mmCIF file of C-alpha atoms in Angstrom:
data_model
loop_
_atom_site.group_PDB
_atom_site.id
_atom_site.type_symbol
_atom_site.label_atom_id
_atom_site.label_comp_id
_atom_site.label_asym_id
_atom_site.label_seq_id
_atom_site.Cartn_x
_atom_site.Cartn_y
_atom_site.Cartn_z
ATOM 1 C CA MET A 1 21.533 206.644 116.413
ATOM 2 C CA ARG A 2 21.594 209.521 118.868
ATOM 3 C CA LEU A 3 25.345 209.940 118.315
ATOM 4 C CA VAL A 4 24.885 210.138 114.536
ATOM 5 C CA ALA A 5 22.139 212.727 114.932
ATOM 6 C CA THR A 6 24.356 214.795 117.259
ATOM 7 C CA ILE A 7 27.260 214.731 114.796
ATOM 8 C CA LEU A 8 25.033 215.754 111.903
ATOM 9 C CA LEU A 9 23.582 218.583 113.978
ATOM 10 C CA MET A 10 27.097 219.818 114.849
ATOM 11 C CA PHE A 11 28.073 219.800 111.171
ATOM 12 C CA PHE A 12 24.914 221.672 110.266
ATOM 13 C CA LEU A 13 25.417 224.351 112.914
ATOM 14 C CA SER A 14 29.139 224.768 112.158
ATOM 15 C CA GLY A 15 28.685 225.968 108.643
ATOM 16 C CA CYS A 16 26.380 225.006 105.823
ATOM 17 C CA SER A 17 25.903 228.640 104.877
ATOM 18 C CA GLY A 18 27.564 228.426 101.461
ATOM 19 C CA GLU A 19 29.497 231.627 102.132
ATOM 20 C CA TYR A 20 32.212 232.677 99.688
ATOM 21 C CA ILE A 21 35.896 232.970 100.543
ATOM 22 C CA LEU A 22 38.357 235.010 98.482
ATOM 23 C CA THR A 23 42.084 234.769 99.169
ATOM 24 C CA ALA A 24 44.553 237.167 97.558
ATOM 25 C CA PRO A 25 48.273 236.994 98.419
ATOM 26 C CA ASP A 26 50.125 240.284 98.784
ATOM 27 C CA VAL A 27 51.653 241.777 95.639
ATOM 28 C CA VAL A 28 55.201 243.142 96.088
ATOM 29 C CA CYS A 29 56.762 244.830 93.073
ATOM 30 C CA PRO A 30 59.043 247.734 92.095
ATOM 31 C CA ALA A 31 57.162 250.973 91.516
ATOM 32 C CA GLY A 32 55.894 251.585 88.011
ATOM 33 C CA GLU A 33 56.347 248.003 86.779
ATOM 34 C CA LYS A 34 53.784 245.457 85.635
ATOM 35 C CA ALA A 35 52.529 242.889 88.095
ATOM 36 C CA ALA A 36 50.005 240.067 88.253
ATOM 37 C CA LEU A 37 47.346 239.917 90.930
ATOM 38 C CA ILE A 38 46.368 236.283 91.445
ATOM 39 C CA PHE A 39 43.447 235.371 93.675
ATOM 40 C CA ARG A 40 41.165 232.425 94.397
ATOM 41 C CA LEU A 41 37.421 232.238 94.975
ATOM 42 C CA GLN A 42 35.982 229.343 96.971
ATOM 43 C CA ARG A 43 32.661 228.470 98.561
ATOM 44 C CA ARG A 44 32.255 226.905 101.966
ATOM 45 C CA GLU A 45 29.936 223.978 101.374
ATOM 46 C CA PHE A 46 30.005 222.024 104.610
ATOM 47 C CA TRP A 47 31.847 222.696 107.869
ATOM 48 C CA ARG A 48 35.475 223.375 106.772
ATOM 49 C CA ILE A 49 35.035 221.829 103.357
ATOM 50 C CA THR A 50 35.444 224.370 100.563
ATOM 51 C CA SER A 51 35.091 223.955 96.821
ATOM 52 C CA PRO A 52 36.485 226.177 94.042
ATOM 53 C CA GLN A 53 34.007 228.554 92.452
ATOM 54 C CA LYS A 54 34.605 228.151 88.736
ATOM 55 C CA ASN A 55 33.424 230.393 85.891
ATOM 56 C CA ALA A 56 32.733 233.242 88.317
ATOM 57 C CA THR A 57 33.188 236.851 87.210
ATOM 58 C CA VAL A 58 34.911 238.894 89.891
ATOM 59 C CA MET A 59 35.198 242.692 89.722
ATOM 60 C CA VAL A 60 38.619 244.024 90.735
ATOM 61 C CA HIS A 61 39.093 247.695 91.660
ATOM 62 C CA LEU A 62 42.785 248.541 91.149
ATOM 63 C CA PRO A 63 44.851 251.235 92.920
ATOM 64 C CA ASP A 64 44.853 253.500 89.834
ATOM 65 C CA GLY A 65 41.040 253.659 89.910
ATOM 66 C CA ALA A 66 40.521 251.243 87.020
ATOM 67 C CA THR A 67 38.059 248.368 87.304
ATOM 68 C CA ARG A 68 38.697 245.002 85.695
ATOM 69 C CA CYS A 69 36.727 241.778 85.518
ATOM 70 C CA ALA A 70 38.362 238.376 85.875
ATOM 71 C CA LEU A 71 36.866 234.936 85.227
ATOM 72 C CA THR A 72 37.878 232.108 87.563
ATOM 73 C CA ASP A 73 39.086 228.798 86.146
ATOM 74 C CA LYS A 74 38.031 225.309 87.210
ATOM 75 C CA ASN A 75 40.174 225.579 90.348
ATOM 76 C CA GLY A 76 38.733 228.932 91.328
ATOM 77 C CA TYR A 77 41.823 230.944 90.354
ATOM 78 C CA ALA A 78 41.863 234.182 88.354
ATOM 79 C CA ALA A 79 44.473 236.820 87.584
ATOM 80 C CA VAL A 80 44.582 240.473 86.607
ATOM 81 C CA ALA A 81 47.602 242.254 85.131
ATOM 82 C CA PHE A 82 48.167 245.883 86.095
ATOM 83 C CA VAL A 83 50.870 248.524 86.534
ATOM 84 C CA VAL A 84 52.046 249.113 90.100
ATOM 85 C CA PRO A 85 51.744 252.784 91.215
ATOM 86 C CA SER A 86 54.878 254.824 90.578
ATOM 87 C CA ARG A 87 54.923 256.184 94.126
ATOM 88 C CA SER A 88 56.191 253.811 96.788
ATOM 89 C CA GLY A 89 53.676 252.851 99.444
ATOM 90 C CA VAL A 90 50.926 250.405 100.366
ATOM 91 C CA TYR A 91 47.828 250.376 98.160
ATOM 92 C CA GLN A 92 44.563 248.494 98.425
ATOM 93 C CA VAL A 93 42.800 246.370 95.844
ATOM 94 C CA ARG A 94 39.085 245.684 96.281
ATOM 95 C CA PHE A 95 37.208 242.621 95.050
ATOM 96 C CA TYR A 96 33.490 242.229 94.519
ATOM 97 C CA TYR A 97 31.447 239.200 93.495
ATOM 98 C CA GLN A 98 27.711 238.479 93.316
ATOM 99 C CA ASP A 99 26.244 235.122 92.346
ATOM 100 C CA VAL A 100 22.979 234.469 90.498
ATOM 101 C CA GLU A 101 21.116 234.155 93.820
ATOM 102 C CA GLY A 102 22.220 237.616 94.904
ATOM 103 C CA GLN A 103 24.731 236.504 97.534
ATOM 104 C CA GLU A 104 27.593 239.006 97.657
ATOM 105 C CA LEU A 105 31.243 238.993 98.598
ATOM 106 C CA SER A 106 33.617 241.910 99.062
ATOM 107 C CA ALA A 107 37.266 241.537 99.980
ATOM 108 C CA LYS A 108 40.499 243.509 100.027
ATOM 109 C CA GLY A 109 44.094 242.860 99.035
ATOM 110 C CA ASN A 110 47.334 244.794 99.381
ATOM 111 C CA VAL A 111 49.832 245.984 96.778
ATOM 112 C CA TYR A 112 53.272 247.038 98.033
ATOM 113 C CA SER A 113 55.060 249.410 95.666
ATOM 114 C CA LEU A 114 58.813 249.573 96.327
ATOM 115 C CA SER A 115 61.136 252.298 95.162
ATOM 116 C CA LYS A 116 64.303 251.205 93.376
ATOM 117 C CA ASP A 117 66.297 252.996 96.099
ATOM 118 C CA ASP A 118 64.729 250.978 98.904
ATOM 119 C CA ARG A 119 66.394 248.012 100.510
ATOM 120 C CA PHE A 120 64.565 245.032 101.867
ATOM 121 C CA VAL A 121 65.203 242.052 104.116
ATOM 122 C CA VAL A 122 63.338 238.773 103.704
ATOM 123 C CA VAL A 123 62.184 237.162 106.958
ATOM 124 C CA ASP A 124 61.000 233.574 107.306
ATOM 125 C CA MET A 125 57.809 234.077 109.283
ATOM 126 C CA ASP A 126 57.318 230.371 109.968
ATOM 127 C CA SER A 127 60.558 230.185 111.977
ATOM 128 C CA LEU A 128 60.022 233.307 114.101
ATOM 129 C CA PRO A 129 59.849 232.741 117.889
ATOM 130 C CA LYS A 130 56.356 232.540 119.314
ATOM 131 C CA SER A 131 57.036 233.145 123.014
ATOM 132 C CA GLY A 132 59.637 233.706 125.694
ATOM 133 C CA LEU A 133 62.866 235.713 125.605
ATOM 134 C CA ASP A 134 63.498 234.737 121.999
ATOM 135 C CA LEU A 135 60.243 236.444 121.018
ATOM 136 C CA SER A 136 61.309 239.684 122.726
ATOM 137 C CA SER A 137 64.750 239.561 121.118
ATOM 138 C CA ALA A 138 63.354 238.852 117.653
ATOM 139 C CA CYS A 139 60.799 241.673 117.965
ATOM 140 C CA LEU A 140 63.487 244.181 118.948
ATOM 141 C CA ALA A 141 65.789 243.060 116.128
ATOM 142 C CA LEU A 142 63.085 243.287 113.451
ATOM 143 C CA LYS A 143 61.765 246.613 114.737
ATOM 144 C CA ARG A 144 65.261 248.042 114.425
ATOM 145 C CA LEU A 145 65.512 246.795 110.869
ATOM 146 C CA SER A 146 62.067 248.034 109.896
ATOM 147 C CA GLN A 147 63.071 251.624 110.628
ATOM 148 C CA ASN A 148 65.329 251.694 107.577
ATOM 149 C CA VAL A 149 64.415 248.765 105.329
ATOM 150 C CA HIS A 150 61.356 246.938 104.061
ATOM 151 C CA LEU A 151 60.661 243.666 105.845
ATOM 152 C CA ILE A 152 59.133 241.118 103.495
ATOM 153 C CA TYR A 153 57.838 238.072 105.337
ATOM 154 C CA VAL A 154 57.616 234.717 103.573
ATOM 155 C CA SER A 155 55.464 231.847 104.783
ATOM 156 C CA GLU A 156 54.428 228.417 103.617
ATOM 157 C CA LYS A 157 51.599 228.222 106.135
ATOM 158 C CA LEU A 158 50.067 231.717 105.944
ATOM 159 C CA GLY A 159 51.330 233.111 102.649
ATOM 160 C CA TYR A 160 47.938 232.698 100.984
ATOM 161 C CA THR A 161 46.127 234.497 103.830
ATOM 162 C CA PRO A 162 48.235 237.626 104.441
ATOM 163 C CA ALA A 163 45.572 239.382 106.511
ATOM 164 C CA ALA A 164 45.598 236.542 109.044
ATOM 165 C CA ALA A 165 49.408 236.487 108.939
ATOM 166 C CA ARG A 166 49.660 240.201 109.711
ATOM 167 C CA GLY A 167 47.180 239.797 112.556
ATOM 168 C CA LEU A 168 49.439 237.130 114.041
ATOM 169 C CA LEU A 169 52.521 239.344 113.627
ATOM 170 C CA ARG A 170 50.700 242.228 115.295
ATOM 171 C CA MET A 171 49.556 240.056 118.194
ATOM 172 C CA ARG A 172 53.124 238.877 118.884
ATOM 173 C CA GLY A 173 54.617 242.360 118.605
ATOM 174 C CA TYR A 174 56.452 242.074 115.295
ATOM 175 C CA PRO A 175 56.510 244.959 112.810
ATOM 176 C CA GLU A 176 54.074 244.481 109.955
ATOM 177 C CA GLY A 177 54.908 244.053 106.306
ATOM 178 C CA PRO A 178 53.907 242.164 103.171
ATOM 179 C CA VAL A 179 53.573 238.382 103.453
ATOM 180 C CA VAL A 180 54.609 236.391 100.392
ATOM 181 C CA CYS A 181 53.772 232.721 99.910
ATOM 182 C CA PHE A 182 56.661 230.425 99.030
ATOM 183 C CA ASN A 183 57.717 226.780 99.062
ATOM 184 C CA LYS A 184 61.072 225.765 100.453
ATOM 185 C CA ILE A 185 63.171 222.866 99.199
ATOM 186 C CA PRO A 186 61.017 219.746 99.709
ATOM 187 C CA GLN A 187 61.879 217.821 102.847
ATOM 188 C CA TRP A 188 62.250 214.570 100.933
ATOM 189 C CA TYR A 189 65.423 215.981 99.350
ATOM 190 C CA GLN A 190 67.570 214.556 102.138
ATOM 191 C CA TYR A 191 65.879 211.169 102.188
ATOM 192 C CA ARG A 192 64.457 210.274 98.786
ATOM 193 C CA LEU A 193 66.450 207.825 96.670
ATOM 194 C CA CYS A 194 66.187 207.074 92.977
ATOM 195 C CA ARG A 195 67.268 203.721 91.549
ATOM 196 C CA GLN A 196 69.017 203.672 88.193
ATOM 197 C CA GLY A 197 69.998 200.150 87.331
ATOM 198 C CA TRP A 198 71.881 198.837 90.339
ATOM 199 C CA ARG A 199 73.004 202.261 91.508
ATOM 200 C CA VAL A 200 71.270 204.310 94.136
ATOM 201 C CA ARG A 201 71.767 208.088 94.266
ATOM 202 C CA ALA A 202 70.195 211.045 96.027
ATOM 203 C CA VAL A 203 67.818 213.179 93.971
ATOM 204 C CA LYS A 204 68.260 216.949 94.238
ATOM 205 C CA PRO A 205 65.279 219.116 93.233
ATOM 206 C CA THR A 206 65.938 221.156 90.101
ATOM 207 C CA ARG A 207 63.769 224.138 91.049
ATOM 208 C CA THR A 208 63.431 226.475 93.987
ATOM 209 C CA ASP A 209 60.482 228.679 94.750
ATOM 210 C CA ASP A 210 59.379 230.492 91.591
ATOM 211 C CA ASN A 211 57.424 233.181 93.427
ATOM 212 C CA LEU A 212 60.314 234.331 95.617
ATOM 213 C CA THR A 213 62.834 233.918 92.803
ATOM 214 C CA HIS A 214 60.728 236.146 90.565
ATOM 215 C CA LEU A 215 60.568 238.822 93.265
ATOM 216 C CA TYR A 216 64.315 238.640 93.883
ATOM 217 C CA ASN A 217 65.117 238.974 90.186
ATOM 218 C CA ARG A 218 62.812 241.969 89.740
ATOM 219 C CA LEU A 219 64.300 243.931 92.617
ATOM 220 C CA LYS A 220 67.826 243.274 91.276
ATOM 221 C CA LYS A 221 69.875 244.035 94.355
ATOM 222 C CA PRO A 222 71.758 242.171 97.110
ATOM 223 C CA THR A 223 69.209 240.790 99.515
ATOM 224 C CA TYR A 224 69.555 239.459 103.036
ATOM 225 C CA ALA A 225 67.231 236.742 104.309
ATOM 226 C CA ILE A 226 66.778 235.669 107.926
ATOM 227 C CA THR A 227 65.598 232.236 109.014
ATOM 228 C CA ALA A 228 65.988 229.660 111.773
ATOM 229 C CA ASP A 229 65.040 226.728 109.532
ATOM 230 C CA ASP A 230 67.786 224.885 107.644
ATOM 231 C CA LEU A 231 65.617 223.871 104.672
ATOM 232 C CA THR A 232 64.414 227.440 104.239
ATOM 233 C CA ALA A 233 68.023 228.651 104.461
ATOM 234 C CA ARG A 234 68.973 226.322 101.604
ATOM 235 C CA THR A 235 66.065 227.641 99.536
ATOM 236 C CA PHE A 236 67.220 231.218 100.092
ATOM 237 C CA LEU A 237 70.796 230.282 99.174
ATOM 238 C CA ASN A 238 69.657 228.588 95.956
ATOM 239 C CA ILE A 239 67.824 231.741 94.928
ATOM 240 C CA GLY A 240 70.975 233.800 95.440
ATOM 241 C CA MET A 241 70.239 235.607 98.695
ATOM 242 C CA LYS A 242 72.681 236.294 101.501
ATOM 243 C CA VAL A 243 71.373 234.235 104.383
ATOM 244 C CA ILE A 244 71.568 234.839 108.115
ATOM 245 C CA PHE A 245 70.816 231.578 109.903
ATOM 246 C CA VAL A 246 69.773 231.669 113.564
ATOM 247 C CA GLY A 247 70.968 228.450 115.160
ATOM 248 C CA LYS A 248 73.917 226.417 116.361
ATOM 249 C CA ASP A 249 74.701 224.539 113.150
ATOM 250 C CA SER A 250 76.106 225.917 109.911
ATOM 251 C CA VAL A 251 74.124 225.761 106.657
ATOM 252 C CA GLY A 252 76.143 226.103 103.470
ATOM 253 C CA GLU A 253 77.415 229.648 102.958
ATOM 254 C CA ALA A 254 74.922 231.169 105.380
ATOM 255 C CA MET A 255 76.145 233.459 108.150
ATOM 256 C CA THR A 256 75.325 231.751 111.458
ATOM 257 C CA VAL A 257 74.356 233.550 114.670
ATOM 258 C CA ASP A 258 73.498 231.882 117.953
ATOM 259 C CA SER A 259 70.415 233.915 118.889
ATOM 260 C CA TRP A 260 67.853 236.420 117.625
ATOM 261 C CA LYS A 261 69.439 239.041 119.885
ATOM 262 C CA GLU A 262 72.553 238.955 117.709
ATOM 263 C CA VAL A 263 70.515 239.575 114.550
ATOM 264 C CA GLY A 264 69.764 243.151 115.584
ATOM 265 C CA ASN A 265 73.456 243.867 116.195
ATOM 266 C CA LEU A 266 74.859 242.582 112.911
ATOM 267 C CA PRO A 267 76.845 245.298 111.084
ATOM 268 C CA VAL A 268 75.849 243.879 107.685
ATOM 269 C CA LEU A 269 72.246 244.854 108.447
ATOM 270 C CA ASP A 270 73.110 248.400 109.532
ATOM 271 C CA THR A 271 71.283 250.441 106.910
ATOM 272 C CA LYS A 272 71.004 253.851 108.581
ATOM 273 C CA ASN A 273 71.503 255.729 105.343
ATOM 274 C CA THR A 274 68.906 253.767 103.434
ATOM 275 C CA PRO A 275 65.732 255.811 102.778
ATOM 276 C CA ALA A 276 62.612 254.166 104.144
ATOM 277 C CA ALA A 277 59.641 253.632 101.880
ATOM 278 C CA ASN A 278 56.393 255.449 102.476
ATOM 279 C CA GLN A 279 54.442 252.915 104.503
ATOM 280 C CA ASP A 280 51.537 255.357 104.753
ATOM 281 C CA GLY A 281 50.924 255.568 101.025
ATOM 282 C CA PRO A 282 47.518 256.042 99.442
ATOM 283 C CA LYS A 283 44.868 253.485 100.261
#
């Protein structure tokens, strides 16, 4: 009985506040084009348990000064269409919500406006080194790249919480940049079997990540992607990117390097004459 009471007390103290949580992935788009800002509103009900806040009207303050209202669906999602600023840079979007009891929420999101003359390199954040000499080598390589190109990080784990992702990048010494959520080729691809009559064959997924594919198609230029994960490398290859794979094994048509130190010395990534985007754009 005492144990049950202790557990209930821990749950109560760890969060029954009913606070709201708004998550908004980064928006990356060519300057002057239309984009969709998708976000989700949830409420923390008990400890780490969250529920979607449906039929909630959220005010969205866009970079151009306009204010829109968006109504969340049954899963807590809402979207606002807008035109990305014509000047390249990083812009902020502000969210505001107040429920019928007067409890308020304010949050921020980022919009990255890219010039058509800018180049960018996609980096798989989930496969970046976390410690040791590899961390130092990867930081130096990416810092060199970030001087002349946009680094766009992609992550399955932290793509929906870009602020937390950038905090982690900053803590480990990596240059900052937008963090885009994506899903790589499902891991069951190599193992799942489908029976048709008496024959057994491997099933290959017919789609890759729509979010990253959409971004790649809108920027319309050759794109390099860096990863140390073979499944992510295959996803990048399916989209049409030129892949640099850090590892000992070869993956399809990807260029293979043995270490992160070699990434910073690759001539294909030497973009000295590429103009850098204005990372200190209007907020």
